[in-house]
Coordinates of C-alpha atoms (C1' of nucleotides) in Angstrom, one line a residue:
Chain A
M1243 CA -6.1 17.8 5.7
A1244 CA -4.9 20.0 3.1
L1245 CA -1.2 21.2 1.7
N1246 CA 0.2 23.3 4.5
V1247 CA 3.6 25.4 3.4
Y1248 CA 5.6 27.5 5.8
N1249 CA 5.3 30.9 4.5
T1250 CA 8.5 33.3 5.4
R1251 CA 6.5 36.4 5.2
T1252 CA 4.0 35.4 8.3
K1253 CA 6.8 32.9 9.6
R1254 CA 4.1 30.6 9.9
K1255 CA 2.6 27.0 8.4
E1256 CA -0.4 28.1 6.5
P1257 CA -3.1 26.2 4.3
F1258 CA -1.9 26.3 0.6
V1259 CA -4.7 28.4 -1.1
P1260 CA -3.2 29.4 -4.7
A1261 CA -4.9 32.4 -6.2
H1262 CA -6.7 30.2 -8.8
P1263 CA -7.9 26.9 -7.2
K1264 CA -6.5 24.6 -10.0
V1265 CA -3.3 26.6 -11.0
V1266 CA -0.4 27.3 -9.2
R1267 CA 2.1 29.8 -10.5
I1268 CA 5.9 30.1 -9.0
Y1269 CA 8.9 32.1 -9.8
T1270 CA 12.1 30.7 -8.6
C1271 CA 15.1 32.6 -8.2
G1272 CA 17.6 30.9 -10.3
L1273 CA 21.5 30.9 -11.0
T1274 CA 23.4 34.1 -11.9
V1275 CA 25.2 32.5 -14.7
Y1276 CA 28.7 33.3 -14.2
S1277 CA 30.1 29.8 -13.4
A1278 CA 28.1 26.0 -13.6
M1279 CA 25.8 25.0 -10.8
H1280 CA 26.9 22.7 -8.0
I1281 CA 25.7 20.7 -4.9
G1282 CA 24.5 23.4 -3.1
H1283 CA 22.4 24.5 -5.7
A1284 CA 21.2 21.3 -6.7
R1285 CA 19.9 20.7 -3.3
T1286 CA 17.8 24.1 -4.0
Y1287 CA 16.4 23.4 -7.6
C1288 CA 15.5 19.3 -6.3
F1289 CA 13.5 20.9 -3.7
W1290 CA 11.3 23.2 -6.1
D1291 CA 11.2 20.0 -8.5
V1292 CA 9.6 17.9 -5.6
F1293 CA 7.5 21.0 -4.6
R1294 CA 6.3 20.9 -8.0
R1295 CA 5.6 17.4 -8.1
W1296 CA 3.8 17.3 -5.1
L1297 CA 1.4 20.2 -6.4
E1298 CA 1.1 18.2 -9.6
Y1299 CA 0.2 14.8 -7.3
R1300 CA -2.3 16.9 -5.6
G1301 CA -4.0 17.8 -8.8
F1302 CA -2.8 21.6 -9.3
H1303 CA -1.6 22.5 -12.7
V1304 CA 2.0 24.3 -12.1
I1305 CA 3.2 27.0 -14.1
S1306 CA 6.9 27.6 -12.9
V1307 CA 9.4 30.0 -14.1
I1308 CA 12.9 30.4 -13.5
N1309 CA 15.5 33.3 -14.2
Y1310 CA 18.9 33.4 -15.2
T1311 CA 20.7 36.4 -14.2
D1312 CA 22.9 37.1 -16.7
I1313 CA 24.1 40.6 -16.2
D1314 CA 26.7 40.4 -13.4
D1315 CA 30.2 41.6 -12.7
R1316 CA 31.4 38.1 -12.0
I1317 CA 29.7 36.9 -15.5
I1318 CA 31.7 40.2 -16.9
A1319 CA 35.3 39.0 -15.2
N1320 CA 34.8 35.4 -15.9
A1321 CA 33.9 36.2 -19.4
A1322 CA 37.1 38.2 -20.0
A1323 CA 39.2 35.6 -18.3
G1324 CA 37.8 33.1 -20.7
G1325 CA 38.3 35.3 -23.8
T1326 CA 34.6 35.4 -24.8
G1327 CA 31.7 37.9 -24.7
M1328 CA 29.6 38.1 -21.2
L1329 CA 26.4 36.6 -23.2
D1330 CA 28.8 34.2 -24.7
H1331 CA 29.8 33.0 -21.6
A1332 CA 26.3 33.0 -20.1
E1333 CA 25.2 31.0 -22.9
Q1334 CA 27.6 28.2 -22.2
V1335 CA 26.5 28.2 -18.1
I1336 CA 23.0 28.3 -19.3
A1337 CA 23.9 24.9 -21.5
S1338 CA 25.6 23.2 -18.6
F1339 CA 22.8 24.1 -16.0
R1340 CA 20.2 22.5 -18.6
A1341 CA 22.2 19.6 -18.8
D1342 CA 22.9 19.0 -15.1
C1343 CA 19.1 19.5 -14.3
R1344 CA 18.5 16.7 -16.7
A1345 CA 21.0 14.6 -15.1
L1346 CA 19.0 15.2 -11.8
A1347 CA 15.9 14.6 -13.3
I1348 CA 14.6 17.9 -12.6
K1349 CA 11.5 18.8 -14.7
D1350 CA 11.6 21.4 -17.1
Y1351 CA 10.1 24.8 -16.2
A1352 CA 7.5 26.7 -18.0
A1353 CA 9.9 29.3 -19.0
Y1354 CA 13.5 30.5 -17.9
T1355 CA 13.7 34.0 -18.4
R1356 CA 16.7 35.8 -18.8
A1357 CA 17.4 39.0 -17.5
T1358 CA 18.8 40.7 -20.7
D1359 CA 15.6 39.8 -22.5
F1360 CA 13.5 41.9 -20.1
V1361 CA 15.7 45.1 -19.9
A1362 CA 12.9 47.0 -21.6
E1363 CA 10.4 46.1 -18.8
Q1364 CA 12.9 47.1 -16.4
I1365 CA 13.7 50.3 -17.5
E1366 CA 9.9 50.9 -17.5
A1367 CA 9.9 49.9 -14.1
V1368 CA 12.9 51.7 -12.8
Q1369 CA 10.9 55.1 -14.1
A1370 CA 8.0 54.2 -12.6
L1371 CA 9.6 54.0 -8.9
I1372 CA 11.5 57.5 -9.6
D1373 CA 7.7 58.7 -10.7
K1374 CA 6.3 57.1 -7.5
G1375 CA 9.2 59.0 -5.3
K1376 CA 10.7 55.4 -4.6
A1377 CA 13.8 56.4 -6.1
Y1378 CA 16.0 59.1 -6.8
V1379 CA 18.8 59.7 -9.5
V1380 CA 22.6 60.3 -8.5
D1381 CA 25.3 60.8 -11.6
G1382 CA 23.6 58.8 -13.9
E1383 CA 22.4 55.9 -11.4
V1384 CA 19.1 55.1 -10.0
L1385 CA 19.0 54.2 -6.2
Y1386 CA 16.1 53.0 -4.5
D1387 CA 15.1 55.2 -1.6
V1388 CA 14.5 52.4 1.2
R1389 CA 13.2 54.4 4.0
S1390 CA 10.5 55.6 1.7
F1391 CA 8.8 51.9 2.0
E1392 CA 7.3 51.4 5.3
R1393 CA 6.9 48.0 4.9
Y1394 CA 10.9 47.5 4.6
G1395 CA 12.2 44.6 6.3
E1396 CA 8.8 43.0 7.3
L1397 CA 10.0 39.7 5.1
S1398 CA 13.1 39.1 6.9
G1399 CA 12.1 40.2 10.1
R1400 CA 14.0 43.3 10.6
T1401 CA 13.6 46.7 11.1
I1402 CA 15.5 49.3 9.2
D1403 CA 17.2 50.7 12.5
S1404 CA 18.7 47.0 13.0
L1405 CA 20.7 47.1 10.1
Q1406 CA 24.1 47.5 10.5
E1407 CA 26.1 49.1 8.2
G1408 CA 28.9 47.4 6.2
A1409 CA 28.1 44.1 8.9
S1410 CA 28.7 41.9 5.8
G1411 CA 32.1 43.4 4.8
R1412 CA 31.2 44.0 1.3
T1413 CA 30.6 47.7 1.1
D1414 CA 31.8 49.9 -1.3
A1415 CA 33.0 53.3 0.1
T1416 CA 32.2 55.4 -3.1
E1417 CA 29.0 53.8 -3.1
R1418 CA 27.9 55.0 0.0
Q1419 CA 28.8 58.6 -0.7
R1420 CA 26.1 58.3 -3.7
K1421 CA 23.3 56.9 -1.2
R1422 CA 20.9 59.0 1.2
F1423 CA 21.1 56.0 3.0
F1424 CA 23.3 53.1 3.3
A1425 CA 20.8 50.2 3.0
D1426 CA 19.7 52.3 -0.4
F1427 CA 20.2 49.9 -3.4
T1428 CA 21.0 49.8 -7.1
L1429 CA 18.2 50.0 -9.6
W1430 CA 20.2 51.3 -12.5
K1431 CA 23.8 52.2 -12.9
P1432 CA 26.0 53.4 -15.6
S1433 CA 28.2 50.7 -17.6
K1434 CA 32.1 51.1 -17.1
A1435 CA 33.9 51.0 -20.5
G1436 CA 33.7 47.8 -22.3
E1437 CA 30.7 46.6 -20.1
P1438 CA 27.6 45.7 -22.1
S1439 CA 25.2 48.5 -22.1
W1440 CA 21.6 49.7 -22.9
D1441 CA 20.2 52.9 -24.0
T1442 CA 16.9 54.0 -22.0
G1443 CA 16.3 57.3 -23.3
K1444 CA 16.0 58.9 -20.2
E1445 CA 18.0 62.3 -19.7
A1446 CA 19.3 61.9 -15.9
W1447 CA 20.1 58.4 -16.8
P1448 CA 20.9 57.6 -20.5
S1449 CA 22.4 54.2 -20.6
G1450 CA 24.0 51.6 -18.3
R1451 CA 22.6 48.2 -17.0
P1452 CA 20.1 47.1 -14.3
G1453 CA 20.3 46.3 -10.7
W1454 CA 20.2 42.8 -9.5
H1455 CA 17.0 43.1 -7.8
I1456 CA 14.8 44.9 -10.2
E1457 CA 15.6 42.0 -12.3
C1458 CA 13.6 39.5 -10.5
S1459 CA 10.7 41.9 -9.8
V1460 CA 10.4 42.4 -13.6
M1461 CA 10.6 38.9 -14.9
S1462 CA 8.5 37.6 -12.2
T1463 CA 5.6 40.0 -13.0
S1464 CA 6.2 40.1 -16.6
T1465 CA 5.7 36.6 -17.0
L1466 CA 3.3 35.4 -14.2
G1467 CA 1.1 38.6 -13.7
Q1468 CA 0.8 41.3 -10.9
H1469 CA 0.5 38.6 -8.2
F1470 CA 1.3 35.0 -8.3
D1471 CA 1.7 32.4 -5.7
V1472 CA 5.0 31.2 -4.7
H1473 CA 8.0 33.3 -4.5
G1474 CA 10.9 31.3 -3.4
G1475 CA 14.7 31.1 -3.5
G1476 CA 17.8 29.7 -1.2
I1477 CA 17.6 31.2 2.3
D1478 CA 20.7 33.7 1.1
N1479 CA 18.0 35.3 -0.9
L1480 CA 15.7 36.4 2.2
F1481 CA 17.8 39.5 2.6
P1482 CA 18.7 41.9 0.8
H1483 CA 17.3 40.4 -2.4
H1484 CA 13.8 39.4 -1.6
E1485 CA 13.3 42.3 1.2
N1486 CA 14.2 44.5 -1.9
E1487 CA 12.0 42.8 -4.8
I1488 CA 9.2 43.4 -2.2
A1489 CA 10.0 47.2 -1.9
Q1490 CA 10.0 47.8 -5.4
A1491 CA 7.4 45.6 -6.7
E1492 CA 4.3 46.1 -4.0
P1493 CA 4.3 49.8 -4.7
L1494 CA 3.7 48.9 -8.5
C1495 CA 1.8 46.0 -8.2
G1496 CA 0.2 46.0 -4.9
H1497 CA 0.2 44.4 -1.4
P1498 CA 0.5 41.5 -0.8
W1499 CA 2.4 41.0 -4.2
V1500 CA 2.9 37.3 -3.5
G1501 CA 1.0 34.6 -1.7
Y1502 CA 4.0 32.3 -0.2
W1503 CA 7.5 33.3 0.1
M1504 CA 9.6 29.7 0.7
H1505 CA 13.5 29.5 1.7
P1506 CA 14.8 26.2 1.3
A1507 CA 18.2 26.2 3.6
H1508 CA 21.6 25.7 2.3
L1509 CA 23.5 22.5 2.0
Q1510 CA 26.8 22.8 4.0
L1511 CA 30.1 21.0 3.1
L1512 CA 31.4 19.1 5.9
D1513 CA 35.3 18.3 6.0
E1514 CA 36.9 14.9 6.7
D1515 CA 36.4 15.8 10.8
G1516 CA 32.9 16.9 10.2
K1517 CA 33.5 20.5 10.6
P1518 CA 31.9 22.9 8.4
I1519 CA 34.0 24.6 5.4
K1520 CA 33.0 26.7 3.0
M1521 CA 32.6 25.5 -0.9
S1522 CA 34.5 27.9 -3.0
K1523 CA 36.2 28.1 -6.1
S1524 CA 39.7 29.1 -4.5
L1525 CA 39.6 26.2 -2.1
G1526 CA 38.9 23.9 -4.8
N1527 CA 36.3 22.2 -3.3
V1528 CA 33.2 22.8 -5.6
I1529 CA 31.6 19.5 -6.2
S1530 CA 29.8 19.6 -9.6
I1531 CA 26.9 17.7 -10.6
P1532 CA 28.8 15.4 -13.2
E1533 CA 31.1 15.0 -10.4
L1534 CA 28.3 13.9 -8.1
R1535 CA 26.7 11.9 -11.0
E1536 CA 30.1 10.1 -11.3
H1537 CA 29.5 8.3 -8.0
H1538 CA 25.8 8.0 -7.3
S1539 CA 22.6 7.7 -9.6
A1540 CA 20.2 10.9 -9.7
D1541 CA 17.6 8.7 -7.9
Q1542 CA 20.1 8.2 -5.0
I1543 CA 20.8 11.6 -4.7
R1544 CA 17.4 12.8 -4.8
W1545 CA 16.5 10.4 -2.0
F1546 CA 19.5 11.8 0.0
F1547 CA 17.9 15.6 -0.4
G1548 CA 14.6 14.0 0.8
V1549 CA 15.6 12.3 3.9
T1550 CA 16.2 16.1 5.3
H1551 CA 13.7 18.4 5.7
Y1552 CA 14.4 21.4 3.2
R1553 CA 14.2 24.1 5.9
S1554 CA 17.2 22.7 7.8
S1555 CA 20.3 23.1 6.6
L1556 CA 21.7 19.8 4.9
A1557 CA 25.2 18.2 5.8
F1558 CA 27.2 17.1 3.0
N1559 CA 30.2 14.5 2.7
W1560 CA 30.6 11.5 0.4
Q1561 CA 30.0 9.3 3.4
L1562 CA 26.3 10.7 4.5
V1563 CA 25.6 10.7 0.5
S1564 CA 26.8 6.8 0.3
E1565 CA 24.9 5.9 3.5
A1566 CA 21.2 7.2 2.3
S1567 CA 22.0 5.8 -0.9
K1568 CA 22.2 2.4 0.8
G1569 CA 19.0 2.9 2.2
F1570 CA 17.9 3.8 -1.4
D1571 CA 19.2 0.9 -3.1
K1572 CA 16.6 -1.1 -0.6
V1573 CA 13.9 0.7 -1.9
K1574 CA 14.9 0.3 -5.3
R1575 CA 15.2 -3.5 -4.7
A1576 CA 11.9 -3.6 -4.2
V1577 CA 10.7 -2.0 -7.3
T1578 CA 13.1 -4.1 -8.9
T1579 CA 11.7 -7.2 -7.5
L1580 CA 8.4 -6.1 -8.3
E1581 CA 9.4 -5.5 -11.9
Q1582 CA 11.1 -8.9 -12.2
R1583 CA 7.9 -10.9 -11.0
L1584 CA 5.8 -8.9 -13.7
E1585 CA 8.4 -9.4 -16.5
Q1586 CA 6.5 -12.5 -17.8
A1587 CA 3.0 -11.5 -17.4
P1588 CA 1.1 -10.8 -21.0
D1589 CA 0.3 -7.5 -21.7
E1590 CA -3.4 -8.5 -21.2
D1591 CA -3.0 -9.0 -17.6
L1592 CA -1.4 -5.6 -17.1
K1593 CA -4.6 -3.8 -16.2
I1594 CA -5.6 -3.0 -13.1
P1595 CA -9.2 -3.6 -11.8
V1596 CA -10.4 -0.7 -10.3
Q1597 CA -12.0 -1.0 -7.3
G1598 CA -12.9 2.4 -4.8
S1599 CA -11.7 1.3 -1.9
Y1600 CA -9.6 4.1 -1.0
A1601 CA -11.9 6.7 -2.0
S1602 CA -13.7 5.4 0.6
L1603 CA -11.0 6.5 3.3
R1604 CA -11.2 10.0 2.4
G1605 CA -13.6 12.7 1.6
A1606 CA -14.3 13.5 -2.2
D1607 CA -12.3 16.6 -2.1
Q1608 CA -9.2 14.9 -0.5
A1609 CA -9.6 12.1 -3.8
I1610 CA -6.1 12.1 -4.6
P1611 CA -4.1 11.0 -6.4
R1612 CA -6.3 9.9 -9.6
E1613 CA -5.1 6.7 -9.8
R1614 CA -5.3 6.0 -6.3
E1615 CA -8.1 3.2 -6.6
S1616 CA -5.7 1.6 -8.7
F1617 CA -3.0 1.5 -6.1
V1618 CA -5.2 0.0 -3.5
Y1619 CA -6.2 -3.4 -4.6
G1620 CA -5.2 -6.9 -3.9
Q1621 CA -3.2 -8.8 -1.7
Y1622 CA -1.0 -5.6 -1.0
G1623 CA -4.2 -3.3 -0.8
E1624 CA -4.2 -2.3 2.7
A1625 CA -0.7 -1.9 3.0
S1626 CA -0.8 0.6 0.2
A1627 CA -3.7 2.7 1.7
R1628 CA -1.9 2.9 5.2
F1629 CA 1.4 4.0 3.2
I1630 CA -0.7 6.7 1.0
E1631 CA -2.3 8.1 3.9
R1632 CA 1.3 8.3 5.9
F1633 CA 3.0 10.1 2.8
I1634 CA 0.4 12.4 1.9
A1635 CA 0.1 13.5 5.5
G1636 CA 3.8 13.9 5.3
M1637 CA 4.1 15.8 2.2
D1638 CA 1.3 17.8 3.2
D1639 CA 2.8 19.1 6.2
D1640 CA 5.1 21.9 4.8
M1641 CA 6.7 18.9 2.5
G1642 CA 7.7 16.5 4.7
T1643 CA 10.1 14.6 2.9
P1644 CA 11.5 12.9 5.6
K1645 CA 8.3 11.5 7.1
A1646 CA 7.3 10.3 3.3
T1647 CA 10.6 8.7 3.1
A1648 CA 10.4 7.0 6.4
A1649 CA 6.7 5.9 5.1
V1650 CA 8.3 4.5 2.1
F1651 CA 10.5 2.2 4.3
D1652 CA 8.1 0.8 6.0
Y1653 CA 5.7 0.0 2.9
V1654 CA 8.8 -1.6 1.1
G1655 CA 9.3 -3.9 4.4
E1656 CA 5.7 -4.8 4.4
L1657 CA 5.5 -5.7 0.5
F1658 CA 8.8 -7.7 1.4
A1659 CA 7.1 -9.6 4.2
G1660 CA 4.2 -9.9 2.3
G1661 CA 5.9 -12.4 -0.1
I1662 CA 6.3 -10.3 -3.3
E1663 CA 9.6 -11.9 -4.2
A1664 CA 8.0 -15.3 -4.5
S1665 CA 4.1 -13.9 -5.5
D1666 CA 2.8 -14.9 -8.9
D1667 CA -0.2 -12.6 -8.0
V1668 CA 0.2 -10.3 -10.9
P1669 CA -2.7 -7.9 -10.2
S1670 CA -1.5 -7.3 -6.7
L1671 CA 2.0 -7.2 -7.5
L1672 CA 1.1 -4.5 -10.4
A1673 CA -1.0 -2.4 -8.2
A1674 CA 2.0 -2.2 -5.6
Y1675 CA 4.4 -1.5 -8.0
R1676 CA 2.1 1.4 -9.2
C1677 CA 1.6 2.7 -6.1
L1678 CA 5.6 2.6 -5.0
T1679 CA 6.5 4.1 -8.2
R1680 CA 4.3 6.7 -8.3
H1681 CA 5.3 7.9 -4.7
L1682 CA 8.7 7.8 -5.5
W1683 CA 8.2 9.9 -8.4
V1684 CA 7.2 12.9 -6.3
L1685 CA 10.5 13.1 -4.5
G1686 CA 12.3 12.6 -7.7
A1687 CA 13.2 9.0 -8.0
E1688 CA 11.9 8.0 -11.5
L1689 CA 12.0 4.1 -11.5
P1690 CA 8.7 3.5 -13.6
N1691 CA 8.9 0.7 -16.5
A1692 CA 7.2 1.7 -19.4
R1693 CA 5.7 -1.2 -20.1
L1694 CA 4.1 -1.6 -16.5
Y1695 CA 3.0 2.2 -15.9
P1696 CA 3.5 3.7 -19.3
E1697 CA 1.2 6.9 -18.0
L1698 CA 4.0 7.8 -15.0
A1699 CA 6.9 6.5 -17.6
V1700 CA 6.1 9.6 -19.7
E1701 CA 6.0 11.7 -16.7
C1702 CA 9.8 11.0 -16.3
V1703 CA 12.2 13.3 -17.4
G1704 CA 14.4 10.6 -18.6
G1705 CA 11.5 8.8 -20.0
A1706 CA 12.3 8.5 -23.5
E1707 CA 15.9 7.5 -23.0
R1708 CA 14.9 4.7 -20.7
D1709 CA 12.6 3.2 -23.0
N1710 CA 15.0 3.2 -25.8
A1711 CA 17.8 2.1 -23.7
G1712 CA 16.7 -1.4 -23.2
G1713 CA 17.0 -2.2 -27.2
G1714 CA 19.9 -3.4 -29.4
R1715 CA 23.0 -3.6 -27.4
E1716 CA 21.9 -3.7 -24.1
A1717 CA 19.2 -6.7 -24.6
A1718 CA 22.3 -8.5 -26.6
L1719 CA 24.1 -8.5 -23.4
A1720 CA 21.4 -9.4 -21.4
G1721 CA 21.0 -12.4 -23.5
V1722 CA 24.5 -13.2 -22.6
I1723 CA 23.9 -13.3 -19.2
D1724 CA 21.3 -15.2 -18.9
K1725 CA 22.5 -17.8 -21.0
L1726 CA 25.5 -18.3 -18.3
L1727 CA 22.9 -18.1 -15.6
E1728 CA 21.1 -21.0 -17.6
L1729 CA 24.4 -22.9 -17.3
R1730 CA 24.7 -21.6 -14.2
Q1731 CA 21.4 -23.6 -13.2
E1732 CA 22.2 -26.7 -14.5
A1733 CA 25.5 -26.9 -12.8
R1734 CA 23.5 -26.1 -9.3
K1735 CA 20.9 -28.6 -9.9
A1736 CA 23.6 -31.0 -10.6
K1737 CA 25.0 -30.1 -7.5
D1738 CA 28.6 -28.7 -9.3
F1739 CA 28.9 -25.6 -6.9
A1740 CA 32.4 -25.2 -8.3
K1741 CA 31.2 -24.7 -11.6
S1742 CA 28.0 -22.6 -10.4
D1743 CA 30.3 -20.4 -8.1
Q1744 CA 32.8 -19.6 -11.0
I1745 CA 29.9 -18.5 -13.2
R1746 CA 28.8 -16.2 -10.4
D1747 CA 32.6 -14.8 -9.8
L1748 CA 32.8 -14.3 -13.4
L1749 CA 29.6 -12.3 -14.0
K1750 CA 30.6 -10.2 -10.5
D1751 CA 33.9 -9.4 -12.0
A1752 CA 32.0 -8.1 -15.2
G1753 CA 30.1 -6.1 -13.0
V1754 CA 26.8 -7.7 -12.5
A1755 CA 25.6 -9.1 -9.4
V1756 CA 23.6 -12.1 -9.3
E1757 CA 21.0 -13.2 -6.2
D1758 CA 19.2 -16.4 -6.1
T1759 CA 15.9 -15.9 -5.4
P1760 CA 12.6 -18.5 -4.7
K1761 CA 12.0 -18.1 -8.3
G1762 CA 15.4 -18.4 -9.7
P1763 CA 18.3 -16.0 -10.0
R1764 CA 18.0 -12.6 -10.5
W1765 CA 21.0 -10.1 -11.8
E1766 CA 21.5 -6.4 -12.0
V1767 CA 24.3 -4.5 -13.2
S1768 CA 26.0 -3.1 -10.0
Chain B
rG1454 C1' 25.5 45.0 18.2
rG1455 C1' 20.7 43.1 15.9
rC1456 C1' 17.8 39.2 13.5
rA1457 C1' 16.9 34.6 12.4
rC1458 C1' 17.5 29.0 12.6
rG1459 C1' 19.4 25.2 15.0
rG1460 C1' 21.6 21.4 19.4
rU1461 C1' 17.2 14.3 19.7
rG1462 C1' 21.0 6.8 20.3
rG1463 C1' 27.8 5.6 17.0
rC1464 C1' 26.3 8.4 12.6
rC1465 C1' 22.1 10.9 9.8
rA1466 C1' 17.2 12.2 10.9
rA1467 C1' 11.5 12.8 12.2
rG1468 C1' 8.2 14.2 16.2
rU1469 C1' 4.3 15.0 20.0
rG1470 C1' 1.6 18.4 26.4
rG1471 C1' 0.9 11.8 28.2
rU1472 C1' 5.8 9.1 27.9
rA1473 C1' 11.0 8.6 21.5
rA1474 C1' 9.5 7.6 13.4
rG1475 C1' 12.6 6.0 9.9
rG1476 C1' 17.6 5.1 7.6
rC1477 C1' 23.2 3.9 8.0
rA1478 C1' 26.3 1.0 11.1
rG1479 C1' 26.3 -3.1 15.1
rA1480 C1' 24.5 -8.0 17.2
rG1481 C1' 21.3 -12.9 17.1
rC1482 C1' 18.2 -15.7 14.2
rU1483 C1' 15.2 -17.8 9.8
rC1484 C1' 15.7 -18.8 4.7
rU1485 C1' 20.0 -20.5 1.5
rG1486 C1' 24.4 -25.6 -1.2
rC1487 C1' 27.2 -21.1 -0.1
rA1488 C1' 26.8 -16.1 -0.9
rA1489 C1' 23.6 -12.2 -1.5
rA1490 C1' 18.8 -10.4 -0.9
rA1491 C1' 14.8 -10.7 2.2
rG1492 C1' 12.1 -11.4 7.4
rC1493 C1' 12.2 -11.3 12.3
rU1494 C1' 14.3 -9.7 16.9
rC1495 C1' 17.8 -6.6 19.8
rU1496 C1' 20.6 -1.6 20.5
rA1497 C1' 18.2 6.5 23.6
rU1498 C1' 14.6 5.2 31.1
rU1499 C1' 16.3 9.5 27.2
rC1500 C1' 16.0 14.4 24.0
rG1501 C1' 22.8 20.8 25.0
rC1502 C1' 22.4 22.8 30.9
rC1503 C1' 19.5 25.3 34.7
rG1504 C1' 14.9 27.2 36.3
rG1505 C1' 9.6 28.0 35.5
rU1506 C1' 4.0 26.5 34.5
rU1507 C1' 1.4 21.6 34.7
rC1508 C1' -1.1 15.8 37.5
rG1509 C1' 2.4 15.1 33.8
rA1510 C1' 7.8 18.4 29.1
rU1511 C1' 11.9 16.3 24.7
rU1512 C1' 7.6 19.0 23.2
rC1513 C1' 4.9 25.6 26.4
rC1514 C1' 7.7 29.9 29.3
rG1515 C1' 12.6 31.9 30.8
rG1516 C1' 17.7 32.4 31.5
rC1517 C1' 22.5 30.0 30.2
rC1518 C1' 25.7 27.1 27.2
rC1519 C1' 27.6 25.8 22.3
rG1520 C1' 26.7 25.9 16.6
rU1521 C1' 24.9 27.9 11.9
rG1522 C1' 23.2 31.6 8.8
rC1523 C1' 22.4 36.5 7.6
rC1524 C1' 22.5 42.1 8.2
rU1525 C1' 23.5 45.4 0.0
rC1526 C1' 24.3 41.9 -5.2
rC1527 C1' 26.3 33.8 -2.3
rA1528 C1' 20.8 28.6 -4.1

RNA sequence: GGCACGGUGGCCAAGUGGUAAGGCAGAGCUCUGCAAAAGCUCUAUUCGCCGGUUCGAUUCCGGCCCGUGCCUCCA
């Protein structure tokens, strides 16, 4: 078994073989920065993050690039409405995008390219397309001659003849008059008065701004090279954006330009009756990332996304996220339980003896992840081995996160049934803890404790903050809670249940949930 | 009109040519001073409808019905 992914270009699942055996280069179409990202974008970007994490788990080094489209009519319009310039407006949206990504535990990309930083390269590419007879100039505007590209439509599975003019209801009559063919698209166009404009030094098209499609083709090849492994974007980008990108890039870079095209499906907002509704500003139903985070942790949100396969459209309403969150909470309780069982263990016991049992289950070329020997150990070793097998098989099958989450549930059930709540077997507990958190990390749920799993904790987006969070004030509060629980234990011992329940209620009112376990009380902030 | 993708238990959601993962919700039991948590057991003779291929189809093929997306700048 090896990783297989669904390639939109071939409409098949294919073995994933990057151009370089150890390095994967990914370009993702990012945000047009006219307004902040919303849950729909979140679904897409979280998928890319899981994909990247899975590749890293698999031992690849990933170079991922995402772009900001910061030249766009809507940016200009929104900037004007807000009384700022286009670039200032873009700057603000980019800042909120980065904050939102952190809030969702999306790992940093190697590069975030901005269209305005690549204008010179775009001008060069446009000229090259003109020179190759792929583009023509009309009144200072450069248009791509779609009919000159024989493979046009191949990616999205259509033919030029099957396109219906105006079917999207968004065509512009005056633009149509300039085009030789209705599907021709803009590579470069003159700016209107007051809009940002760049000089090209070309006689026929002396100034203006680039079209949308050329931005991505140029940014991707400028950063990742003439050929790279994965090009992705939301399914809405499939046509015309990615089709046009291929039409631009292949005459310049060669065919095939990109190894794998991947397109996550959309998130679909549902109303109270369960009917799909359009998320739009005018309806006032756009859900932002801060709003989402008010109700759910990043881990819960990531889990919710993972339960549905990335190529299926995902229904969203608060009810559905809450149900998924409840499922995740059970998983988290297993992590918390293991953590608490290990809390008292001295540092010298937190080293896992290595044993090669798992390696023997697979061929040497499948020796993944690198830490596997430390996971398959002790009392829960067999359950862990089964879990890892299922998890890998699920993920390898075109990023089957639903299968991976199901494997996690079964594993967690086995750990509880195996008595983790009452166990003092530190090496076994630690191995299970690391096994579980390592795989949850792949799905974007970042739970490792820095003391118990330092190598993984540093991989986490919120790692540094999490480590510091334990100090100072919170530690003091924890001390108070522990003190109250001591009093409660004394009361329980004396069978003064009125008093013990009173303390529990008191803590509950303060947002601290108390549970009694065979090994004493356990609390968590709810 | 064209192209694409879907229709699986109350809800969400995997899946395979050989007899339906997992989660949520629900019921019972165990444990517990109680609660919570956890565990165990139960909950689709059935996978939109109709044909066909097959020893056998939810899974392959054909038709139909329903839904969604796209067909020039929405992740």
